[in-house]
Amino acid sequence: MGTASSKSNINLSQVLNTEEPYSSVMLAVAALLAVVCYLWIQGKSKSKKEPPLPPGPWPLPIVGNLPFLNSDVLHTQFQALTLKYGPLMKIHLGSKLAIVVSSPDMAREVLKTHDITFANHDLPEVGKINTYGGEDILWSPYGTHWRRLRKLCVMKMFTTPTLEASYSTRREETRQTIVHMSEMAREGSPVNLGEQIFLSIFNVVTRMMWGATVEGDERTSLGNELKTLISDISDIEGIQNYSDFFPLFSRFDFQGLVKQMKGHVKKLDLLFDRVMESHVKMVGKKSEEEEDFLQYLLRVKDDDEKAPLSMTHVKSLLMDMVLGGVDTSVNASEFAMAEIVSRPEVLNKIRQELDQVIGKDNIVEESHLPKLPYLQAVMKETLRLHPTLPLLVPHRNSETSVVAGYTVPKDSKIFINVWAIHRDPKNWDEPNEFKPERFLENSLDFNGGDFKYLPFGSGRRICAAINMAERLVLFNIASLLHSFDWKAPQGQKFEVEEKFGLVLKLKSPLVAIPVPRLSDPKLYTA
């Protein structure tokens, strides 16, 4: 037994001695695996960790930065804050996170690099009222329905052949404006240019939409009424509505903005109902070439099974045309006229160009416009200094994104501060000066390809009506400047001061006395 015991002890010792190196190896392997696992877990946690939010002013609890923002000068406040926090900045609007974009590079990131992600617009509470629940082109989410709405409008209203075919309408309405102003000139009466430009453009757009026009004694009174109504609607859209920043309380409408909007929209709604009722009876009675926009919509509304149009969709498109197509063009025209008549040196250059191309024994035709490079430069410079939508229409991202190394959470409100981009000394020489000559020296256009100049936006949501707006504005101001000299009423002077809102406007109406300047009095007849 002793021998057996001895052998047993030896075997046990041998076993222990032979396992010792293996045990050390196993411990080393285990330690190595632990380190690898730790590093892998750390790497995973870092990869999951999102980049920081963009910099921005420190918010107060609940209300965020709202107490420090003035809705009357929001674009200039954002511009000032950008100098401290950079071209991609966060602002807390109550429970809503807003991101302010203030440079060409950041605008390119949002409107081109991440275009699809940021292709939605941020629908406000009041926008739900004047677009029948956001069923229009402006506020509809990017997708099949939105693409069909835009396609319908572009095909029937904004293509080059359509615009050329509707030139007679623009010509007739512009001539009516000139005739009306010449009558006021004979009386030495001052003219509210904004109202008259509004009526001219309103008549053009409504004739293209449903064949209606306003003339005679009704022209001035109705022009004032409709301009005020449409202006009030756009003003409400530009007010900071706390219902947008605190959605839980939106049903209470503490500021009464939704109630006001309903009252204004009801008036336009009655007009649309009356017009649509008469047009429903006419569907199919005109050829496709003869039908107006409304007849076209009523005819094709059920053609696409994937995106059929309801009568509400039809009305929302009419609202887009009236509010978007008229108001923005009128304000651009007003700013252009205000800048021109307040600057004698600019006015003289335009007159020289008009007289050289057209002469004083003829009237302006649209065919003359491409031959007026200085006037085109004046329009571009006007929209640089006074972009119609200074913050564009706020965008909203459909998913969380990383822009320039910063996280932009899903459903953020995205402001593109075009007003600040257009006045940035990094992009423009003497940015606050009115210098049309700068556009004679470059090839910048309205199509949003160069992100330092975005008067109509860029990307998928760029304005669909650029071609029509350019023709309307240029033809109007060319005709007014060619037909008349303009004098300030006694004791007054021309001023160019902005009133901020969703749409940028002149703070005070542009009132001037027209003085005929053409050689033949017959040129002031229709």
Short mmCIF file of C-alpha atoms in Angstrom, two decimals:
data_model
loop_
_atom_site.label_atom_id
_atom_site.label_comp_id
_atom_site.label_asym_id
_atom_site.label_seq_id
_atom_site.Cartn_x
_atom_site.Cartn_y
_atom_site.Cartn_z
CA MET A 1 0.00 0.00 0.00
CA GLY A 2 2.89 2.20 0.78
CA THR A 3 4.13 1.77 -2.71
CA ALA A 4 0.73 2.39 -4.09
CA SER A 5 0.37 5.46 -1.95
CA SER A 6 3.74 6.68 -3.09
CA LYS A 7 2.83 6.14 -6.70
CA SER A 8 -0.47 7.87 -6.08
CA ASN A 9 1.25 10.91 -4.56
CA ILE A 10 3.71 11.04 -7.39
CA ASN A 11 0.92 10.92 -9.94
CA LEU A 12 -0.98 13.67 -8.15
CA SER A 13 2.11 15.79 -7.92
CA GLN A 14 2.83 15.23 -11.57
CA VAL A 15 -0.68 16.20 -12.47
CA LEU A 16 -0.43 19.37 -10.40
CA ASN A 17 2.96 20.21 -11.82
CA THR A 18 1.83 19.65 -15.39
CA GLU A 19 -1.35 21.85 -14.96
CA GLU A 20 0.54 24.85 -13.51
CA PRO A 21 1.76 26.20 -16.88
CA TYR A 22 -1.62 25.55 -18.47
CA SER A 23 -3.32 27.41 -15.60
CA SER A 24 -1.12 30.44 -16.15
CA VAL A 25 -1.91 30.39 -19.85
CA MET A 26 -5.63 30.17 -19.16
CA LEU A 27 -5.43 33.10 -16.76
CA ALA A 28 -3.54 35.12 -19.32
CA VAL A 29 -6.04 34.25 -22.04
CA ALA A 30 -8.94 35.11 -19.74
CA ALA A 31 -7.34 38.45 -18.88
CA LEU A 32 -6.72 39.18 -22.55
CA LEU A 33 -10.31 38.29 -23.42
CA ALA A 34 -11.53 40.56 -20.63
CA VAL A 35 -9.48 43.45 -21.99
CA VAL A 36 -10.71 42.80 -25.53
CA CYS A 37 -14.32 42.61 -24.34
CA TYR A 38 -13.92 45.82 -22.37
CA LEU A 39 -12.43 47.65 -25.34
CA TRP A 40 -15.17 46.24 -27.63
CA ILE A 41 -17.90 47.38 -25.25
CA GLN A 42 -16.31 50.80 -24.92
CA GLY A 43 -16.02 51.04 -28.68
CA LYS A 44 -19.65 50.10 -29.12
CA SER A 45 -20.78 52.64 -26.53
CA LYS A 46 -18.73 55.35 -28.21
CA SER A 47 -20.11 54.43 -31.61
CA LYS A 48 -23.63 54.65 -30.21
CA LYS A 49 -22.99 57.98 -28.57
CA GLU A 50 -24.35 60.74 -30.80
CA PRO A 51 -22.35 63.86 -31.62
CA PRO A 52 -23.35 66.93 -29.59
CA LEU A 53 -26.14 69.32 -30.50
CA PRO A 54 -25.06 72.52 -32.25
CA PRO A 55 -23.98 75.35 -29.94
CA GLY A 56 -26.48 77.97 -28.90
CA PRO A 57 -27.62 80.29 -26.10
CA TRP A 58 -28.41 78.67 -22.76
CA PRO A 59 -32.18 78.09 -22.43
CA LEU A 60 -34.43 78.75 -19.47
CA PRO A 61 -36.47 75.85 -18.09
CA ILE A 62 -39.74 75.20 -19.95
CA VAL A 63 -39.75 78.40 -22.06
CA GLY A 64 -36.27 77.97 -23.53
CA ASN A 65 -34.99 81.07 -25.35
CA LEU A 66 -38.45 82.48 -26.17
CA PRO A 67 -38.32 85.39 -23.66
CA PHE A 68 -35.22 86.77 -25.38
CA LEU A 69 -36.53 86.68 -28.96
CA ASN A 70 -38.40 89.48 -30.70
CA SER A 71 -40.61 88.22 -33.51
CA ASP A 72 -40.40 91.64 -35.23
CA VAL A 73 -36.64 91.33 -35.84
CA LEU A 74 -36.07 87.58 -35.62
CA HIS A 75 -33.84 87.45 -38.70
CA THR A 76 -31.48 90.12 -37.34
CA GLN A 77 -31.42 88.53 -33.87
CA PHE A 78 -30.46 85.21 -35.40
CA GLN A 79 -27.77 86.99 -37.42
CA ALA A 80 -26.29 88.54 -34.25
CA LEU A 81 -26.36 85.23 -32.35
CA THR A 82 -24.62 83.50 -35.24
CA LEU A 83 -21.58 85.72 -34.73
CA LYS A 84 -21.20 84.14 -31.28
CA TYR A 85 -22.39 80.57 -31.81
CA GLY A 86 -21.58 79.87 -35.45
CA PRO A 87 -23.47 79.17 -38.68
CA LEU A 88 -25.27 76.10 -37.28
CA MET A 89 -26.94 77.10 -34.04
CA LYS A 90 -29.63 75.69 -31.78
CA ILE A 91 -32.45 77.71 -30.26
CA HIS A 92 -34.98 76.33 -27.78
CA LEU A 93 -38.51 77.54 -28.56
CA GLY A 94 -40.45 76.20 -25.61
CA SER A 95 -40.54 72.42 -26.07
CA LYS A 96 -39.49 72.78 -29.71
CA LEU A 97 -35.86 72.61 -30.78
CA ALA A 98 -34.97 74.94 -33.65
CA ILE A 99 -31.79 74.90 -35.71
CA VAL A 100 -30.67 78.12 -37.42
CA VAL A 101 -28.59 77.82 -40.60
CA SER A 102 -26.66 80.98 -41.50
CA SER A 103 -23.93 80.20 -44.03
CA PRO A 104 -23.74 78.87 -47.60
CA ASP A 105 -21.86 75.73 -46.46
CA MET A 106 -24.47 74.85 -43.83
CA ALA A 107 -27.29 75.64 -46.25
CA ARG A 108 -25.72 73.23 -48.74
CA GLU A 109 -25.60 70.52 -46.06
CA VAL A 110 -29.31 70.88 -45.30
CA LEU A 111 -30.71 71.66 -48.75
CA LYS A 112 -28.47 69.44 -50.88
CA THR A 113 -26.39 66.86 -48.98
CA HIS A 114 -29.30 65.86 -46.71
CA ASP A 115 -32.02 67.15 -49.02
CA ILE A 116 -34.48 64.25 -48.67
CA THR A 117 -34.17 64.15 -44.88
CA PHE A 118 -34.95 67.87 -44.62
CA ALA A 119 -37.54 67.95 -47.42
CA ASN A 120 -40.54 68.42 -45.12
CA HIS A 121 -41.83 71.79 -43.96
CA ASP A 122 -42.73 72.45 -40.34
CA LEU A 123 -46.52 72.90 -40.36
CA PRO A 124 -47.69 75.59 -37.87
CA GLU A 125 -51.11 75.59 -36.23
CA VAL A 126 -52.34 78.55 -38.30
CA GLY A 127 -51.04 76.85 -41.44
CA LYS A 128 -53.47 74.02 -40.79
CA ILE A 129 -56.31 76.52 -41.15
CA ASN A 130 -55.41 78.36 -44.34
CA THR A 131 -54.37 75.17 -46.16
CA TYR A 132 -57.23 72.94 -45.05
CA GLY A 133 -55.08 70.80 -42.76
CA GLY A 134 -51.80 71.17 -44.64
CA GLU A 135 -53.14 69.55 -47.83
CA ASP A 136 -51.34 71.95 -50.17
CA ILE A 137 -47.93 72.10 -51.84
CA LEU A 138 -46.40 74.33 -49.19
CA TRP A 139 -47.04 72.18 -46.13
CA SER A 140 -47.69 68.64 -47.42
CA PRO A 141 -44.99 66.14 -46.35
CA TYR A 142 -42.55 65.16 -49.05
CA GLY A 143 -43.93 62.08 -50.82
CA THR A 144 -46.28 60.82 -53.53
CA HIS A 145 -49.11 63.26 -52.76
CA TRP A 146 -46.79 66.28 -52.64
CA ARG A 147 -45.08 65.28 -55.89
CA ARG A 148 -48.42 65.02 -57.68
CA LEU A 149 -49.57 68.44 -56.44
CA ARG A 150 -46.35 70.07 -57.55
CA LYS A 151 -46.41 68.33 -60.92
CA LEU A 152 -49.98 69.50 -61.59
CA CYS A 153 -49.08 73.11 -60.81
CA VAL A 154 -45.87 73.13 -62.80
CA MET A 155 -47.43 71.49 -65.86
CA LYS A 156 -50.46 73.79 -66.04
CA MET A 157 -49.14 77.07 -64.62
CA PHE A 158 -45.35 77.37 -64.69
CA THR A 159 -43.83 75.74 -67.77
CA THR A 160 -42.31 78.03 -70.39
CA PRO A 161 -44.93 77.15 -73.05
CA THR A 162 -47.76 77.83 -70.57
CA LEU A 163 -46.28 81.17 -69.56
CA GLU A 164 -45.77 82.19 -73.17
CA ALA A 165 -49.36 81.23 -73.96
CA SER A 166 -50.63 83.38 -71.08
CA TYR A 167 -48.61 86.47 -72.06
CA SER A 168 -51.69 88.19 -73.49
CA THR A 169 -53.25 88.02 -70.02
CA ARG A 170 -50.22 89.65 -68.38
CA ARG A 171 -50.08 92.27 -71.11
CA GLU A 172 -53.77 93.19 -70.81
CA GLU A 173 -53.61 93.51 -67.03
CA THR A 174 -50.42 95.56 -67.10
CA ARG A 175 -51.95 97.87 -69.72
CA GLN A 176 -55.03 98.30 -67.50
CA THR A 177 -52.74 99.31 -64.64
CA ILE A 178 -50.94 101.88 -66.80
CA VAL A 179 -54.27 103.32 -68.04
CA HIS A 180 -55.62 103.56 -64.49
CA MET A 181 -52.46 105.28 -63.25
CA SER A 182 -52.47 107.73 -66.15
CA GLU A 183 -55.98 108.79 -65.11
CA MET A 184 -54.70 109.42 -61.59
CA ALA A 185 -51.71 111.27 -63.05
CA ARG A 186 -54.03 113.71 -64.85
CA GLU A 187 -55.58 114.52 -61.49
CA GLY A 188 -52.17 114.81 -59.82
CA SER A 189 -53.29 112.17 -57.33
CA PRO A 190 -50.78 110.09 -55.38
CA VAL A 191 -50.89 106.36 -56.07
CA ASN A 192 -50.49 103.56 -53.56
CA LEU A 193 -48.16 101.51 -55.72
CA GLY A 194 -48.55 98.39 -53.60
CA GLU A 195 -52.31 98.29 -54.15
CA GLN A 196 -52.05 98.83 -57.89
CA ILE A 197 -49.28 96.27 -58.34
CA PHE A 198 -51.32 93.87 -56.23
CA LEU A 199 -54.39 94.27 -58.45
CA SER A 200 -52.35 93.75 -61.60
CA ILE A 201 -50.71 90.57 -60.33
CA PHE A 202 -53.87 89.34 -58.61
CA ASN A 203 -55.82 89.70 -61.86
CA VAL A 204 -53.15 87.84 -63.82
CA VAL A 205 -53.05 84.93 -61.37
CA THR A 206 -56.82 84.65 -60.95
CA ARG A 207 -57.40 84.83 -64.71
CA MET A 208 -54.96 81.95 -65.12
CA MET A 209 -56.68 80.06 -62.31
CA TRP A 210 -60.36 80.64 -63.04
CA GLY A 211 -60.78 83.39 -65.63
CA ALA A 212 -61.80 86.22 -63.28
CA THR A 213 -60.60 89.82 -63.28
CA VAL A 214 -61.31 93.05 -61.40
CA GLU A 215 -61.67 96.30 -63.28
CA GLY A 216 -63.52 99.62 -63.43
CA ASP A 217 -64.67 101.39 -60.27
CA GLU A 218 -64.26 98.17 -58.31
CA ARG A 219 -60.53 98.06 -58.96
CA THR A 220 -59.20 100.37 -56.22
CA SER A 221 -61.67 99.45 -53.46
CA LEU A 222 -61.46 95.70 -53.99
CA GLY A 223 -57.72 95.89 -54.46
CA ASN A 224 -57.31 97.46 -51.05
CA GLU A 225 -59.70 94.96 -49.45
CA LEU A 226 -58.09 91.86 -50.95
CA LYS A 227 -54.53 93.11 -50.41
CA THR A 228 -55.34 93.76 -46.75
CA LEU A 229 -56.93 90.31 -46.38
CA ILE A 230 -54.01 88.45 -47.93
CA SER A 231 -51.53 90.63 -46.04
CA ASP A 232 -53.29 89.88 -42.75
CA ILE A 233 -53.11 86.14 -43.43
CA SER A 234 -49.37 86.26 -44.11
CA ASP A 235 -48.85 88.51 -41.07
CA ILE A 236 -50.51 85.93 -38.81
CA GLU A 237 -48.28 83.22 -40.29
CA GLY A 238 -45.24 85.27 -39.30
CA ILE A 239 -46.19 85.73 -35.63
CA GLN A 240 -44.57 83.51 -32.99
CA ASN A 241 -47.47 81.29 -32.00
CA TYR A 242 -46.99 79.69 -28.59
CA SER A 243 -49.28 76.85 -29.67
CA ASP A 244 -46.45 75.73 -31.97
CA PHE A 245 -43.93 75.74 -29.13
CA PHE A 246 -46.16 74.08 -26.54
CA PRO A 247 -48.31 71.63 -28.54
CA LEU A 248 -50.04 70.28 -25.44
CA PHE A 249 -51.77 73.65 -25.04
CA SER A 250 -52.48 74.33 -28.73
CA ARG A 251 -56.21 73.61 -28.36
CA PHE A 252 -56.58 76.65 -26.10
CA ASP A 253 -55.29 79.11 -28.75
CA PHE A 254 -54.18 81.57 -26.06
CA GLN A 255 -53.16 84.27 -28.57
CA GLY A 256 -56.31 83.89 -30.64
CA LEU A 257 -54.29 83.48 -33.85
CA VAL A 258 -56.15 80.38 -35.03
CA LYS A 259 -59.46 82.17 -34.47
CA GLN A 260 -58.26 85.19 -36.46
CA MET A 261 -57.00 82.97 -39.27
CA LYS A 262 -60.33 81.15 -39.48
CA GLY A 263 -62.10 84.49 -39.94
CA HIS A 264 -59.81 85.60 -42.77
CA VAL A 265 -59.79 82.24 -44.52
CA LYS A 266 -63.59 82.04 -44.41
CA LYS A 267 -63.79 85.06 -46.72
CA LEU A 268 -61.47 83.51 -49.29
CA ASP A 269 -63.17 80.16 -48.84
CA LEU A 270 -66.53 81.63 -49.85
CA LEU A 271 -64.90 83.04 -52.98
CA PHE A 272 -63.41 79.63 -53.83
CA ASP A 273 -66.73 77.85 -53.26
CA ARG A 274 -68.53 80.24 -55.57
CA VAL A 275 -65.94 79.91 -58.31
CA MET A 276 -65.70 76.12 -58.01
CA GLU A 277 -69.47 75.69 -58.14
CA SER A 278 -69.63 77.45 -61.50
CA HIS A 279 -66.59 75.57 -62.84
CA VAL A 280 -67.88 72.10 -61.96
CA LYS A 281 -70.67 72.63 -64.50
CA MET A 282 -68.13 73.55 -67.20
CA VAL A 283 -65.82 70.53 -66.90
CA GLY A 284 -65.33 68.93 -70.31
CA LYS A 285 -66.91 71.80 -72.23
CA LYS A 286 -63.57 73.38 -73.21
CA SER A 287 -60.56 71.92 -74.97
CA GLU A 288 -57.50 71.17 -72.85
CA GLU A 289 -55.74 74.16 -74.41
CA GLU A 290 -58.58 76.53 -73.49
CA GLU A 291 -59.28 75.38 -69.94
CA ASP A 292 -58.00 77.36 -66.97
CA PHE A 293 -56.17 75.91 -63.96
CA LEU A 294 -59.32 75.13 -61.96
CA GLN A 295 -61.01 73.39 -64.89
CA TYR A 296 -57.82 71.39 -65.39
CA LEU A 297 -57.74 70.30 -61.72
CA LEU A 298 -61.39 69.29 -61.75
CA ARG A 299 -60.83 67.24 -64.91
CA VAL A 300 -57.73 65.34 -63.75
CA LYS A 301 -58.33 65.09 -59.99
CA ASP A 302 -59.23 61.36 -60.14
CA ASP A 303 -56.72 60.32 -62.81
CA ASP A 304 -54.10 59.03 -60.37
CA GLU A 305 -55.42 56.19 -58.18
CA LYS A 306 -52.35 56.36 -55.92
CA ALA A 307 -52.79 60.08 -55.22
CA PRO A 308 -56.37 61.15 -56.01
CA LEU A 309 -57.38 64.75 -55.35
CA SER A 310 -60.34 65.72 -53.20
CA MET A 311 -62.16 69.02 -53.53
CA THR A 312 -60.24 70.08 -50.41
CA HIS A 313 -56.96 69.48 -52.24
CA VAL A 314 -58.23 71.59 -55.14
CA LYS A 315 -59.11 74.46 -52.80
CA SER A 316 -55.76 74.20 -51.05
CA LEU A 317 -53.98 74.62 -54.40
CA LEU A 318 -56.07 77.71 -55.15
CA MET A 319 -55.08 79.07 -51.74
CA ASP A 320 -51.40 78.44 -52.55
CA MET A 321 -51.70 80.35 -55.81
CA VAL A 322 -53.48 83.32 -54.20
CA LEU A 323 -51.30 83.57 -51.10
CA GLY A 324 -47.98 82.40 -52.50
CA GLY A 325 -48.23 83.46 -56.12
CA VAL A 326 -49.63 86.92 -55.45
CA ASP A 327 -48.32 88.14 -52.11
CA THR A 328 -44.66 87.28 -52.66
CA SER A 329 -44.54 88.80 -56.17
CA VAL A 330 -46.24 91.98 -54.97
CA ASN A 331 -43.79 92.44 -52.10
CA ALA A 332 -40.79 91.86 -54.35
CA SER A 333 -42.17 94.45 -56.80
CA GLU A 334 -42.80 96.98 -54.01
CA PHE A 335 -39.29 96.64 -52.62
CA ALA A 336 -37.80 97.00 -56.11
CA MET A 337 -39.81 100.15 -56.84
CA ALA A 338 -38.99 101.61 -53.41
CA GLU A 339 -35.25 101.03 -53.87
CA ILE A 340 -35.34 102.47 -57.41
CA VAL A 341 -37.35 105.65 -56.83
CA SER A 342 -35.36 106.44 -53.68
CA ARG A 343 -32.05 106.24 -55.61
CA PRO A 344 -31.87 108.77 -58.50
CA GLU A 345 -28.65 107.28 -59.88
CA VAL A 346 -30.25 103.83 -60.18
CA LEU A 347 -33.44 105.27 -61.66
CA ASN A 348 -31.48 107.20 -64.31
CA LYS A 349 -29.55 104.09 -65.39
CA ILE A 350 -32.79 102.14 -65.74
CA ARG A 351 -34.38 104.93 -67.78
CA GLN A 352 -31.40 105.08 -70.11
CA GLU A 353 -31.60 101.33 -70.66
CA LEU A 354 -35.37 101.41 -71.22
CA ASP A 355 -35.16 104.33 -73.65
CA GLN A 356 -32.32 102.71 -75.57
CA VAL A 357 -34.04 99.31 -75.90
CA ILE A 358 -37.69 100.39 -76.17
CA GLY A 359 -37.77 104.13 -76.82
CA LYS A 360 -40.37 106.67 -75.71
CA ASP A 361 -42.64 105.96 -78.65
CA ASN A 362 -43.36 102.36 -77.73
CA ILE A 363 -44.56 100.25 -74.80
CA VAL A 364 -42.77 97.51 -72.90
CA GLU A 365 -43.24 93.95 -74.12
CA GLU A 366 -42.01 90.80 -72.38
CA SER A 367 -39.72 90.19 -75.35
CA HIS A 368 -37.76 93.28 -74.25
CA LEU A 369 -36.93 91.88 -70.79
CA PRO A 370 -33.90 89.75 -71.79
CA LYS A 371 -32.42 92.91 -73.34
CA LEU A 372 -32.54 94.80 -70.02
CA PRO A 373 -29.56 93.42 -68.04
CA TYR A 374 -29.35 96.36 -65.63
CA LEU A 375 -33.03 96.08 -64.68
CA GLN A 376 -32.55 92.34 -64.15
CA ALA A 377 -29.57 93.12 -61.92
CA VAL A 378 -31.73 95.56 -59.93
CA MET A 379 -34.30 92.82 -59.34
CA LYS A 380 -31.61 90.37 -58.20
CA GLU A 381 -30.08 92.96 -55.88
CA THR A 382 -33.52 93.75 -54.45
CA LEU A 383 -34.07 90.07 -53.62
CA ARG A 384 -30.59 89.85 -52.12
CA LEU A 385 -31.22 92.70 -49.68
CA HIS A 386 -34.92 91.96 -49.17
CA PRO A 387 -35.55 88.24 -49.73
CA THR A 388 -39.30 87.66 -49.81
CA LEU A 389 -39.00 84.81 -47.28
CA PRO A 390 -36.11 85.93 -45.04
CA LEU A 391 -36.01 82.61 -43.17
CA LEU A 392 -37.51 80.62 -46.06
CA VAL A 393 -40.39 78.35 -45.05
CA PRO A 394 -39.07 76.48 -41.98
CA HIS A 395 -38.04 72.91 -42.79
CA ARG A 396 -38.38 69.81 -40.60
CA ASN A 397 -36.17 66.72 -40.70
CA SER A 398 -37.87 63.32 -40.95
CA GLU A 399 -35.12 61.56 -39.00
CA THR A 400 -32.22 62.39 -36.70
CA SER A 401 -29.27 63.57 -38.76
CA VAL A 402 -25.65 64.57 -38.32
CA VAL A 403 -24.83 67.89 -39.98
CA ALA A 404 -21.28 69.25 -39.90
CA GLY A 405 -20.48 67.03 -36.91
CA TYR A 406 -23.55 68.04 -34.90
CA THR A 407 -26.70 66.07 -34.14
CA VAL A 408 -29.97 67.49 -35.44
CA PRO A 409 -32.76 65.54 -33.69
CA LYS A 410 -35.77 64.34 -35.66
CA ASP A 411 -38.60 66.88 -36.12
CA SER A 412 -36.43 69.92 -35.39
CA LYS A 413 -37.60 73.26 -36.84
CA ILE A 414 -35.00 74.37 -39.38
CA PHE A 415 -34.60 78.06 -40.18
CA ILE A 416 -32.46 78.93 -43.22
CA ASN A 417 -31.52 82.56 -42.52
CA VAL A 418 -31.31 83.69 -46.14
CA TRP A 419 -31.45 87.32 -45.02
CA ALA A 420 -28.19 86.85 -43.06
CA ILE A 421 -26.51 84.78 -45.79
CA HIS A 422 -27.28 87.53 -48.31
CA ARG A 423 -25.68 90.16 -46.05
CA ASP A 424 -22.62 88.24 -44.92
CA PRO A 425 -19.39 90.17 -45.69
CA LYS A 426 -17.68 86.81 -46.27
CA ASN A 427 -19.94 86.33 -49.29
CA TRP A 428 -20.56 89.88 -50.51
CA ASP A 429 -18.60 93.09 -50.93
CA GLU A 430 -20.29 95.94 -49.02
CA PRO A 431 -23.22 93.63 -48.20
CA ASN A 432 -25.56 96.30 -46.83
CA GLU A 433 -25.25 98.56 -49.87
CA PHE A 434 -27.65 98.47 -52.83
CA LYS A 435 -25.27 97.73 -55.72
CA PRO A 436 -26.99 96.15 -58.76
CA GLU A 437 -23.68 96.23 -60.64
CA ARG A 438 -22.49 93.22 -58.62
CA PHE A 439 -24.92 91.05 -60.62
CA LEU A 440 -23.59 92.32 -63.94
CA GLU A 441 -20.25 90.80 -63.00
CA ASN A 442 -21.42 87.26 -62.15
CA SER A 443 -23.79 84.57 -63.40
CA LEU A 444 -25.87 84.12 -60.24
CA ASP A 445 -29.48 83.19 -60.93
CA PHE A 446 -32.61 82.28 -58.96
CA ASN A 447 -32.24 78.49 -59.24
CA GLY A 448 -30.51 77.88 -55.91
CA GLY A 449 -27.32 76.38 -57.32
CA ASP A 450 -25.05 78.84 -55.49
CA PHE A 451 -25.83 78.72 -51.78
CA LYS A 452 -24.77 82.28 -51.08
CA TYR A 453 -27.82 83.46 -53.06
CA LEU A 454 -31.11 81.71 -52.26
CA PRO A 455 -34.04 84.12 -52.74
CA PHE A 456 -36.31 81.22 -53.79
CA GLY A 457 -34.69 78.47 -51.72
CA SER A 458 -32.99 75.37 -53.11
CA GLY A 459 -33.40 71.62 -53.38
CA ARG A 460 -36.65 69.69 -53.62
CA ARG A 461 -38.64 72.45 -51.93
CA ILE A 462 -37.40 75.30 -54.12
CA CYS A 463 -40.21 77.60 -55.21
CA ALA A 464 -42.05 76.05 -58.17
CA ALA A 465 -43.14 79.43 -59.56
CA ILE A 466 -39.74 81.09 -60.14
CA ASN A 467 -40.31 81.56 -63.88
CA MET A 468 -43.73 83.14 -63.42
CA ALA A 469 -42.59 85.36 -60.53
CA GLU A 470 -39.61 86.64 -62.53
CA ARG A 471 -41.83 87.55 -65.49
CA LEU A 472 -44.52 89.17 -63.34
CA VAL A 473 -42.12 91.32 -61.32
CA LEU A 474 -39.86 92.40 -64.19
CA PHE A 475 -42.73 93.17 -66.57
CA ASN A 476 -44.54 95.22 -63.93
CA ILE A 477 -41.63 97.36 -62.80
CA ALA A 478 -40.33 97.83 -66.37
CA SER A 479 -43.77 99.08 -67.48
CA LEU A 480 -44.17 101.40 -64.49
CA LEU A 481 -40.70 102.92 -64.86
CA HIS A 482 -40.92 103.26 -68.63
CA SER A 483 -44.37 104.89 -68.59
CA PHE A 484 -43.96 107.33 -65.68
CA ASP A 485 -41.64 109.46 -63.67
CA TRP A 486 -42.32 109.09 -59.96
CA LYS A 487 -42.36 111.91 -57.40
CA ALA A 488 -42.82 111.79 -53.67
CA PRO A 489 -45.94 113.60 -52.36
CA GLN A 490 -45.20 117.07 -51.01
CA GLY A 491 -43.48 117.00 -47.64
CA GLN A 492 -42.69 113.30 -47.89
CA LYS A 493 -39.73 111.21 -48.96
CA PHE A 494 -39.34 107.65 -50.14
CA GLU A 495 -38.22 105.20 -47.47
CA VAL A 496 -37.15 101.57 -47.63
CA GLU A 497 -37.76 100.04 -44.22
CA GLU A 498 -38.57 96.39 -43.63
CA LYS A 499 -41.40 94.79 -41.69
CA PHE A 500 -40.43 91.26 -40.73
CA GLY A 501 -42.73 88.25 -40.96
CA LEU A 502 -42.89 84.95 -42.77
CA VAL A 503 -43.01 87.28 -45.80
CA LEU A 504 -40.80 90.40 -45.72
CA LYS A 505 -42.73 93.60 -46.48
CA LEU A 506 -42.28 97.35 -46.65
CA LYS A 507 -43.01 98.86 -43.27
CA SER A 508 -44.85 101.82 -44.82
CA PRO A 509 -46.89 101.83 -48.06
CA LEU A 510 -45.08 103.11 -51.12
CA VAL A 511 -47.06 106.17 -52.25
CA ALA A 512 -45.93 108.24 -55.25
CA ILE A 513 -47.29 110.65 -57.86
CA PRO A 514 -47.01 109.36 -61.46
CA VAL A 515 -45.97 111.78 -64.22
CA PRO A 516 -46.35 110.48 -67.81
CA ARG A 517 -43.05 110.44 -69.74
CA LEU A 518 -43.89 108.79 -73.10
CA SER A 519 -44.13 110.85 -76.28
CA ASP A 520 -47.55 109.68 -77.49
CA PRO A 521 -50.68 110.05 -75.28
CA LYS A 522 -52.19 107.05 -77.11
CA LEU A 523 -49.65 104.85 -75.35
CA TYR A 524 -51.66 105.43 -72.17
CA THR A 525 -54.79 103.80 -73.58
CA ALA A 526 -55.59 100.10 -73.38
#
